[in-house]
PDB file of N, CA and C and ligand atoms in Angstrom:
ATOM      1  N   MET A 252      84.196  92.497 165.640  1.00  0.00           N
ATOM      2  CA  MET A 252      83.776  93.821 166.140  1.00  0.00           C
ATOM      3  C   MET A 252      82.245  93.868 166.206  1.00  0.00           C
ATOM      4  N   PRO A 253      81.699  94.255 167.350  1.00  0.00           N
ATOM      5  CA  PRO A 253      80.223  94.282 167.446  1.00  0.00           C
ATOM      6  C   PRO A 253      79.616  95.255 166.439  1.00  0.00           C
ATOM      7  N   ASP A 254      78.534  94.849 165.831  1.00  0.00           N
ATOM      8  CA  ASP A 254      77.812  95.711 164.897  1.00  0.00           C
ATOM      9  C   ASP A 254      76.565  96.243 165.603  1.00  0.00           C
ATOM     10  N   PHE A 255      76.571  97.549 165.875  1.00  0.00           N
ATOM     11  CA  PHE A 255      75.500  98.133 166.676  1.00  0.00           C
ATOM     12  C   PHE A 255      74.225  98.396 165.891  1.00  0.00           C
ATOM     13  N   THR A 256      74.258  98.172 164.584  1.00  0.00           N
ATOM     14  CA  THR A 256      73.063  98.448 163.794  1.00  0.00           C
ATOM     15  C   THR A 256      72.364  97.165 163.359  1.00  0.00           C
ATOM     16  N   ARG A 257      72.920  96.019 163.719  1.00  0.00           N
ATOM     17  CA  ARG A 257      72.407  94.750 163.197  1.00  0.00           C
ATOM     18  C   ARG A 257      71.179  94.249 163.929  1.00  0.00           C
ATOM     19  N   HIS A 258      71.054  94.633 165.224  1.00  0.00           N
ATOM     20  CA  HIS A 258      70.059  93.991 166.072  1.00  0.00           C
ATOM     21  C   HIS A 258      68.858  94.896 166.322  1.00  0.00           C
ATOM     22  N   LYS A 259      67.826  94.307 166.926  1.00  0.00           N
ATOM     23  CA  LYS A 259      66.621  95.041 167.294  1.00  0.00           C
ATOM     24  C   LYS A 259      66.940  96.189 168.230  1.00  0.00           C
ATOM     25  N   HIS A 260      67.983  96.018 169.041  1.00  0.00           N
ATOM     26  CA  HIS A 260      68.420  97.032 169.988  1.00  0.00           C
ATOM     27  C   HIS A 260      69.946  97.081 169.944  1.00  0.00           C
ATOM     28  N   PRO A 261      70.551  98.290 169.912  1.00  0.00           N
ATOM     29  CA  PRO A 261      72.017  98.362 169.778  1.00  0.00           C
ATOM     30  C   PRO A 261      72.757  97.618 170.885  1.00  0.00           C
ATOM     31  N   VAL A 262      72.186  97.599 172.079  1.00  0.00           N
ATOM     32  CA  VAL A 262      72.852  96.947 173.215  1.00  0.00           C
ATOM     33  C   VAL A 262      73.030  95.445 172.962  1.00  0.00           C
ATOM     34  N   LEU A 263      72.196  94.871 172.107  1.00  0.00           N
ATOM     35  CA  LEU A 263      72.293  93.440 171.810  1.00  0.00           C
ATOM     36  C   LEU A 263      73.583  93.087 171.073  1.00  0.00           C
ATOM     37  N   ALA A 264      74.331  94.107 170.622  1.00  0.00           N
ATOM     38  CA  ALA A 264      75.592  93.842 169.916  1.00  0.00           C
ATOM     39  C   ALA A 264      76.644  93.248 170.842  1.00  0.00           C
ATOM     40  N   VAL A 265      76.514  93.466 172.149  1.00  0.00           N
ATOM     41  CA  VAL A 265      77.491  92.918 173.092  1.00  0.00           C
ATOM     42  C   VAL A 265      76.812  91.856 173.961  1.00  0.00           C
ATOM     43  N   PRO A 266      77.582  90.858 174.422  1.00  0.00           N
ATOM     44  CA  PRO A 266      77.001  89.859 175.332  1.00  0.00           C
ATOM     45  C   PRO A 266      76.772  90.455 176.717  1.00  0.00           C
ATOM     46  N   CYS A 267      75.914  89.834 177.519  1.00  0.00           N
ATOM     47  CA  CYS A 267      75.619  90.319 178.864  1.00  0.00           C
ATOM     48  C   CYS A 267      76.473  89.574 179.882  1.00  0.00           C
ATOM     49  N   GLY A 268      77.215  90.320 180.714  1.00  0.00           N
ATOM     50  CA  GLY A 268      78.008  89.692 181.756  1.00  0.00           C
ATOM     51  C   GLY A 268      77.162  89.348 182.974  1.00  0.00           C
ATOM     52  N   ASP A 269      75.933  89.801 182.974  1.00  0.00           N
ATOM     53  CA  ASP A 269      75.053  89.635 184.125  1.00  0.00           C
ATOM     54  C   ASP A 269      74.288  88.314 184.034  1.00  0.00           C
ATOM     55  N   CYS A 270      73.535  88.143 182.958  1.00  0.00           N
ATOM     56  CA  CYS A 270      72.731  86.923 182.810  1.00  0.00           C
ATOM     57  C   CYS A 270      73.327  85.979 181.776  1.00  0.00           C
ATOM     58  N   ARG A 271      74.482  86.340 181.201  1.00  0.00           N
ATOM     59  CA  ARG A 271      75.210  85.488 180.242  1.00  0.00           C
ATOM     60  C   ARG A 271      74.501  85.362 178.907  1.00  0.00           C
ATOM     61  N   ALA A 272      73.600  86.282 178.600  1.00  0.00           N
ATOM     62  CA  ALA A 272      73.000  86.272 177.272  1.00  0.00           C
ATOM     63  C   ALA A 272      74.089  86.562 176.244  1.00  0.00           C
ATOM     64  N   THR A 273      74.080  85.841 175.129  1.00  0.00           N
ATOM     65  CA  THR A 273      75.077  86.064 174.089  1.00  0.00           C
ATOM     66  C   THR A 273      74.673  87.265 173.233  1.00  0.00           C
ATOM     67  N   ALA A 274      75.615  87.755 172.425  1.00  0.00           N
ATOM     68  CA  ALA A 274      75.314  88.871 171.535  1.00  0.00           C
ATOM     69  C   ALA A 274      74.142  88.495 170.636  1.00  0.00           C
ATOM     70  N   GLY A 275      73.188  89.380 170.542  1.00  0.00           N
ATOM     71  CA  GLY A 275      72.015  89.128 169.714  1.00  0.00           C
ATOM     72  C   GLY A 275      70.851  88.542 170.492  1.00  0.00           C
ATOM     73  N   ALA A 276      71.109  88.012 171.701  1.00  0.00           N
ATOM     74  CA  ALA A 276      70.045  87.420 172.512  1.00  0.00           C
ATOM     75  C   ALA A 276      69.586  88.410 173.578  1.00  0.00           C
ATOM     76  N   TRP A 277      68.291  88.451 173.813  1.00  0.00           N
ATOM     77  CA  TRP A 277      67.748  89.340 174.836  1.00  0.00           C
ATOM     78  C   TRP A 277      68.108  88.811 176.224  1.00  0.00           C
ATOM     79  N   CYS A 278      68.215  89.727 177.207  1.00  0.00           N
ATOM     80  CA  CYS A 278      68.516  89.341 178.582  1.00  0.00           C
ATOM     81  C   CYS A 278      67.407  88.460 179.157  1.00  0.00           C
ATOM     82  N   THR A 279      67.805  87.567 180.055  1.00  0.00           N
ATOM     83  CA  THR A 279      66.825  86.706 180.713  1.00  0.00           C
ATOM     84  C   THR A 279      66.885  86.903 182.227  1.00  0.00           C
ATOM     85  N   ARG A 280      65.772  86.634 182.871  1.00  0.00           N
ATOM     86  CA  ARG A 280      65.712  86.641 184.328  1.00  0.00           C
ATOM     87  C   ARG A 280      66.340  85.353 184.849  1.00  0.00           C
ATOM     88  N   PRO A 281      66.703  85.312 186.147  1.00  0.00           N
ATOM     89  CA  PRO A 281      67.239  84.060 186.713  1.00  0.00           C
ATOM     90  C   PRO A 281      66.290  82.881 186.509  1.00  0.00           C
ATOM     91  N   SER A 282      64.999  83.152 186.435  1.00  0.00           N
ATOM     92  CA  SER A 282      64.009  82.094 186.232  1.00  0.00           C
ATOM     93  C   SER A 282      64.021  81.563 184.804  1.00  0.00           C
ATOM     94  N   GLY A 283      64.730  82.269 183.898  1.00  0.00           N
ATOM     95  CA  GLY A 283      64.765  81.830 182.506  1.00  0.00           C
ATOM     96  C   GLY A 283      63.809  82.587 181.614  1.00  0.00           C
ATOM     97  N   HIS A 284      62.937  83.385 182.212  1.00  0.00           N
ATOM     98  CA  HIS A 284      62.014  84.184 181.411  1.00  0.00           C
ATOM     99  C   HIS A 284      62.731  85.383 180.814  1.00  0.00           C
ATOM    100  N   ARG A 285      62.187  85.869 179.716  1.00  0.00           N
ATOM    101  CA  ARG A 285      62.725  87.046 179.059  1.00  0.00           C
ATOM    102  C   ARG A 285      62.570  88.247 179.997  1.00  0.00           C
ATOM    103  N   ALA A 286      63.652  88.980 180.198  1.00  0.00           N
ATOM    104  CA  ALA A 286      63.603  90.139 181.083  1.00  0.00           C
ATOM    105  C   ALA A 286      62.872  91.291 180.398  1.00  0.00           C
ATOM    106  N   ALA A 287      62.214  92.124 181.194  1.00  0.00           N
ATOM    107  CA  ALA A 287      61.489  93.266 180.642  1.00  0.00           C
ATOM    108  C   ALA A 287      62.458  94.271 180.036  1.00  0.00           C
ATOM    109  N   ASP A 288      63.638  94.388 180.637  1.00  0.00           N
ATOM    110  CA  ASP A 288      64.609  95.370 180.160  1.00  0.00           C
ATOM    111  C   ASP A 288      65.990  94.721 180.147  1.00  0.00           C
ATOM    112  N   LEU A 289      66.881  95.291 179.366  1.00  0.00           N
ATOM    113  CA  LEU A 289      68.255  94.774 179.310  1.00  0.00           C
ATOM    114  C   LEU A 289      68.998  95.192 180.573  1.00  0.00           C
ATOM    115  N   HIS A 290      69.924  94.352 181.021  1.00  0.00           N
ATOM    116  CA  HIS A 290      70.648  94.636 182.260  1.00  0.00           C
ATOM    117  C   HIS A 290      71.482  95.903 182.136  1.00  0.00           C
ATOM    118  N   LEU A 291      71.528  96.646 183.255  1.00  0.00           N
ATOM    119  CA  LEU A 291      72.263  97.911 183.285  1.00  0.00           C
ATOM    120  C   LEU A 291      73.733  97.705 182.941  1.00  0.00           C
ATOM    121  N   SER A 292      74.340  96.644 183.483  1.00  0.00           N
ATOM    122  CA  SER A 292      75.764  96.416 183.221  1.00  0.00           C
ATOM    123  C   SER A 292      76.014  96.182 181.732  1.00  0.00           C
ATOM    124  N   ARG A 293      75.039  95.537 181.063  1.00  0.00           N
ATOM    125  CA  ARG A 293      75.175  95.302 179.628  1.00  0.00           C
ATOM    126  C   ARG A 293      75.047  96.615 178.855  1.00  0.00           C
ATOM    127  N   ARG A 294      74.106  97.452 179.276  1.00  0.00           N
ATOM    128  CA  ARG A 294      73.938  98.736 178.591  1.00  0.00           C
ATOM    129  C   ARG A 294      75.187  99.591 178.740  1.00  0.00           C
ATOM    130  N   MET A 295      75.813  99.541 179.932  1.00  0.00           N
ATOM    131  CA  MET A 295      77.024 100.329 180.131  1.00  0.00           C
ATOM    132  C   MET A 295      78.186  99.758 179.321  1.00  0.00           C
ATOM    133  N   ALA A 296      78.273  98.424 179.234  1.00  0.00           N
ATOM    134  CA  ALA A 296      79.327  97.793 178.432  1.00  0.00           C
ATOM    135  C   ALA A 296      79.153  98.149 176.959  1.00  0.00           C
ATOM    136  N   ALA A 297      77.900  98.171 176.493  1.00  0.00           N
ATOM    137  CA  ALA A 297      77.635  98.529 175.103  1.00  0.00           C
ATOM    138  C   ALA A 297      78.026  99.984 174.850  1.00  0.00           C
ATOM    139  N   ASP A 298      77.739 100.860 175.811  1.00  0.00           N
ATOM    140  CA  ASP A 298      78.131 102.268 175.701  1.00  0.00           C
ATOM    141  C   ASP A 298      79.636 102.402 175.533  1.00  0.00           C
ATOM    142  N   ARG A 299      80.370 101.712 176.414  1.00  0.00           N
ATOM    143  CA  ARG A 299      81.841 101.798 176.366  1.00  0.00           C
ATOM    144  C   ARG A 299      82.360 101.277 175.031  1.00  0.00           C
ATOM    145  N   THR A 300      81.841 100.142 174.574  1.00  0.00           N
ATOM    146  CA  THR A 300      82.297  99.559 173.318  1.00  0.00           C
ATOM    147  C   THR A 300      81.974 100.482 172.152  1.00  0.00           C
ATOM    148  N   PHE A 301      80.790 101.077 172.193  1.00  0.00           N
ATOM    149  CA  PHE A 301      80.370 101.983 171.120  1.00  0.00           C
ATOM    150  C   PHE A 301      81.305 103.186 171.040  1.00  0.00           C
ATOM    151  N   ILE A 302      81.692 103.736 172.204  1.00  0.00           N
ATOM    152  CA  ILE A 302      82.568 104.908 172.231  1.00  0.00           C
ATOM    153  C   ILE A 302      83.961 104.540 171.715  1.00  0.00           C
ATOM    154  N   VAL A 303      84.449 103.345 172.094  1.00  0.00           N
ATOM    155  CA  VAL A 303      85.755 102.891 171.594  1.00  0.00           C
ATOM    156  C   VAL A 303      85.717 102.794 170.068  1.00  0.00           C
ATOM    157  N   GLN A 304      84.617 102.276 169.528  1.00  0.00           N
ATOM    158  CA  GLN A 304      84.516 102.075 168.087  1.00  0.00           C
ATOM    159  C   GLN A 304      84.258 103.365 167.331  1.00  0.00           C
ATOM    160  N   HIS A 305      83.401 104.208 167.889  1.00  0.00           N
ATOM    161  CA  HIS A 305      82.895 105.338 167.102  1.00  0.00           C
ATOM    162  C   HIS A 305      83.269 106.700 167.660  1.00  0.00           C
ATOM    163  N   GLY A 306      83.906 106.734 168.838  1.00  0.00           N
ATOM    164  CA  GLY A 306      84.322 108.004 169.421  1.00  0.00           C
ATOM    165  C   GLY A 306      83.279 108.569 170.362  1.00  0.00           C
ATOM    166  N   PRO A 307      83.727 109.445 171.304  1.00  0.00           N
ATOM    167  CA  PRO A 307      82.829 109.942 172.354  1.00  0.00           C
ATOM    168  C   PRO A 307      81.710 110.841 171.834  1.00  0.00           C
ATOM    169  N   ASP A 308      81.838 111.367 170.629  1.00  0.00           N
ATOM    170  CA  ASP A 308      80.816 112.294 170.134  1.00  0.00           C
ATOM    171  C   ASP A 308      79.748 111.601 169.301  1.00  0.00           C
ATOM    172  N   ALA A 309      79.940 110.303 169.030  1.00  0.00           N
ATOM    173  CA  ALA A 309      78.988 109.586 168.187  1.00  0.00           C
ATOM    174  C   ALA A 309      77.729 109.250 168.979  1.00  0.00           C
ATOM    175  N   THR A 310      76.622 109.225 168.294  1.00  0.00           N
ATOM    176  CA  THR A 310      75.372 108.785 168.910  1.00  0.00           C
ATOM    177  C   THR A 310      74.719 107.771 167.970  1.00  0.00           C
ATOM    178  N   ILE A 311      73.804 107.018 168.517  1.00  0.00           N
ATOM    179  CA  ILE A 311      73.066 106.075 167.684  1.00  0.00           C
ATOM    180  C   ILE A 311      71.586 106.326 167.920  1.00  0.00           C
ATOM    181  N   ARG A 312      70.814 106.301 166.849  1.00  0.00           N
ATOM    182  CA  ARG A 312      69.385 106.519 167.010  1.00  0.00           C
ATOM    183  C   ARG A 312      68.649 105.642 166.005  1.00  0.00           C
ATOM    184  N   PHE A 313      67.392 105.409 166.306  1.00  0.00           N
ATOM    185  CA  PHE A 313      66.557 104.609 165.416  1.00  0.00           C
ATOM    186  C   PHE A 313      65.988 105.507 164.326  1.00  0.00           C
ATOM    187  N   ASP A 314      66.206 105.129 163.081  1.00  0.00           N
ATOM    188  CA  ASP A 314      65.678 105.898 161.967  1.00  0.00           C
ATOM    189  C   ASP A 314      64.302 105.345 161.609  1.00  0.00           C
ATOM    190  N   ASP A 315      63.267 106.111 161.934  1.00  0.00           N
ATOM    191  CA  ASP A 315      61.903 105.643 161.695  1.00  0.00           C
ATOM    192  C   ASP A 315      61.614 105.456 160.209  1.00  0.00           C
ATOM    193  N   ASP A 316      62.240 106.282 159.378  1.00  0.00           N
ATOM    194  CA  ASP A 316      61.997 106.176 157.939  1.00  0.00           C
ATOM    195  C   ASP A 316      62.572 104.892 157.366  1.00  0.00           C
ATOM    196  N   LEU A 317      63.789 104.561 157.813  1.00  0.00           N
ATOM    197  CA  LEU A 317      64.446 103.375 157.299  1.00  0.00           C
ATOM    198  C   LEU A 317      64.069 102.120 158.089  1.00  0.00           C
ATOM    199  N   GLY A 318      63.543 102.327 159.315  1.00  0.00           N
ATOM    200  CA  GLY A 318      63.187 101.199 160.154  1.00  0.00           C
ATOM    201  C   GLY A 318      64.395 100.455 160.694  1.00  0.00           C
ATOM    202  N   ARG A 319      65.504 101.179 160.882  1.00  0.00           N
ATOM    203  CA  ARG A 319      66.708 100.536 161.422  1.00  0.00           C
ATOM    204  C   ARG A 319      67.528 101.543 162.216  1.00  0.00           C
ATOM    205  N   TRP A 320      68.566 101.027 162.939  1.00  0.00           N
ATOM    206  CA  TRP A 320      69.444 101.880 163.718  1.00  0.00           C
ATOM    207  C   TRP A 320      70.474 102.527 162.820  1.00  0.00           C
TER     208      TRP A 320
HETATM  209 ZN1   ZN B 458      71.472  90.421 180.977  1.00  0.00          ZN
END
């Protein structure tokens, strides 16, 4: 089960179907360089997975005090 609080960004909990980045790895451009932003399809997949796991009313936010999600 993906853990949405483990990574630098919650979306990293799921792999990317777009650039084939694995869970925990940042998205890459076709050239192999690190992408500026995570792919939209990955963000939507992470949203769907998060809702399945935690329900439609759950939200995730970065806790500045704790320094984690
Ligand atoms: Zn990607």
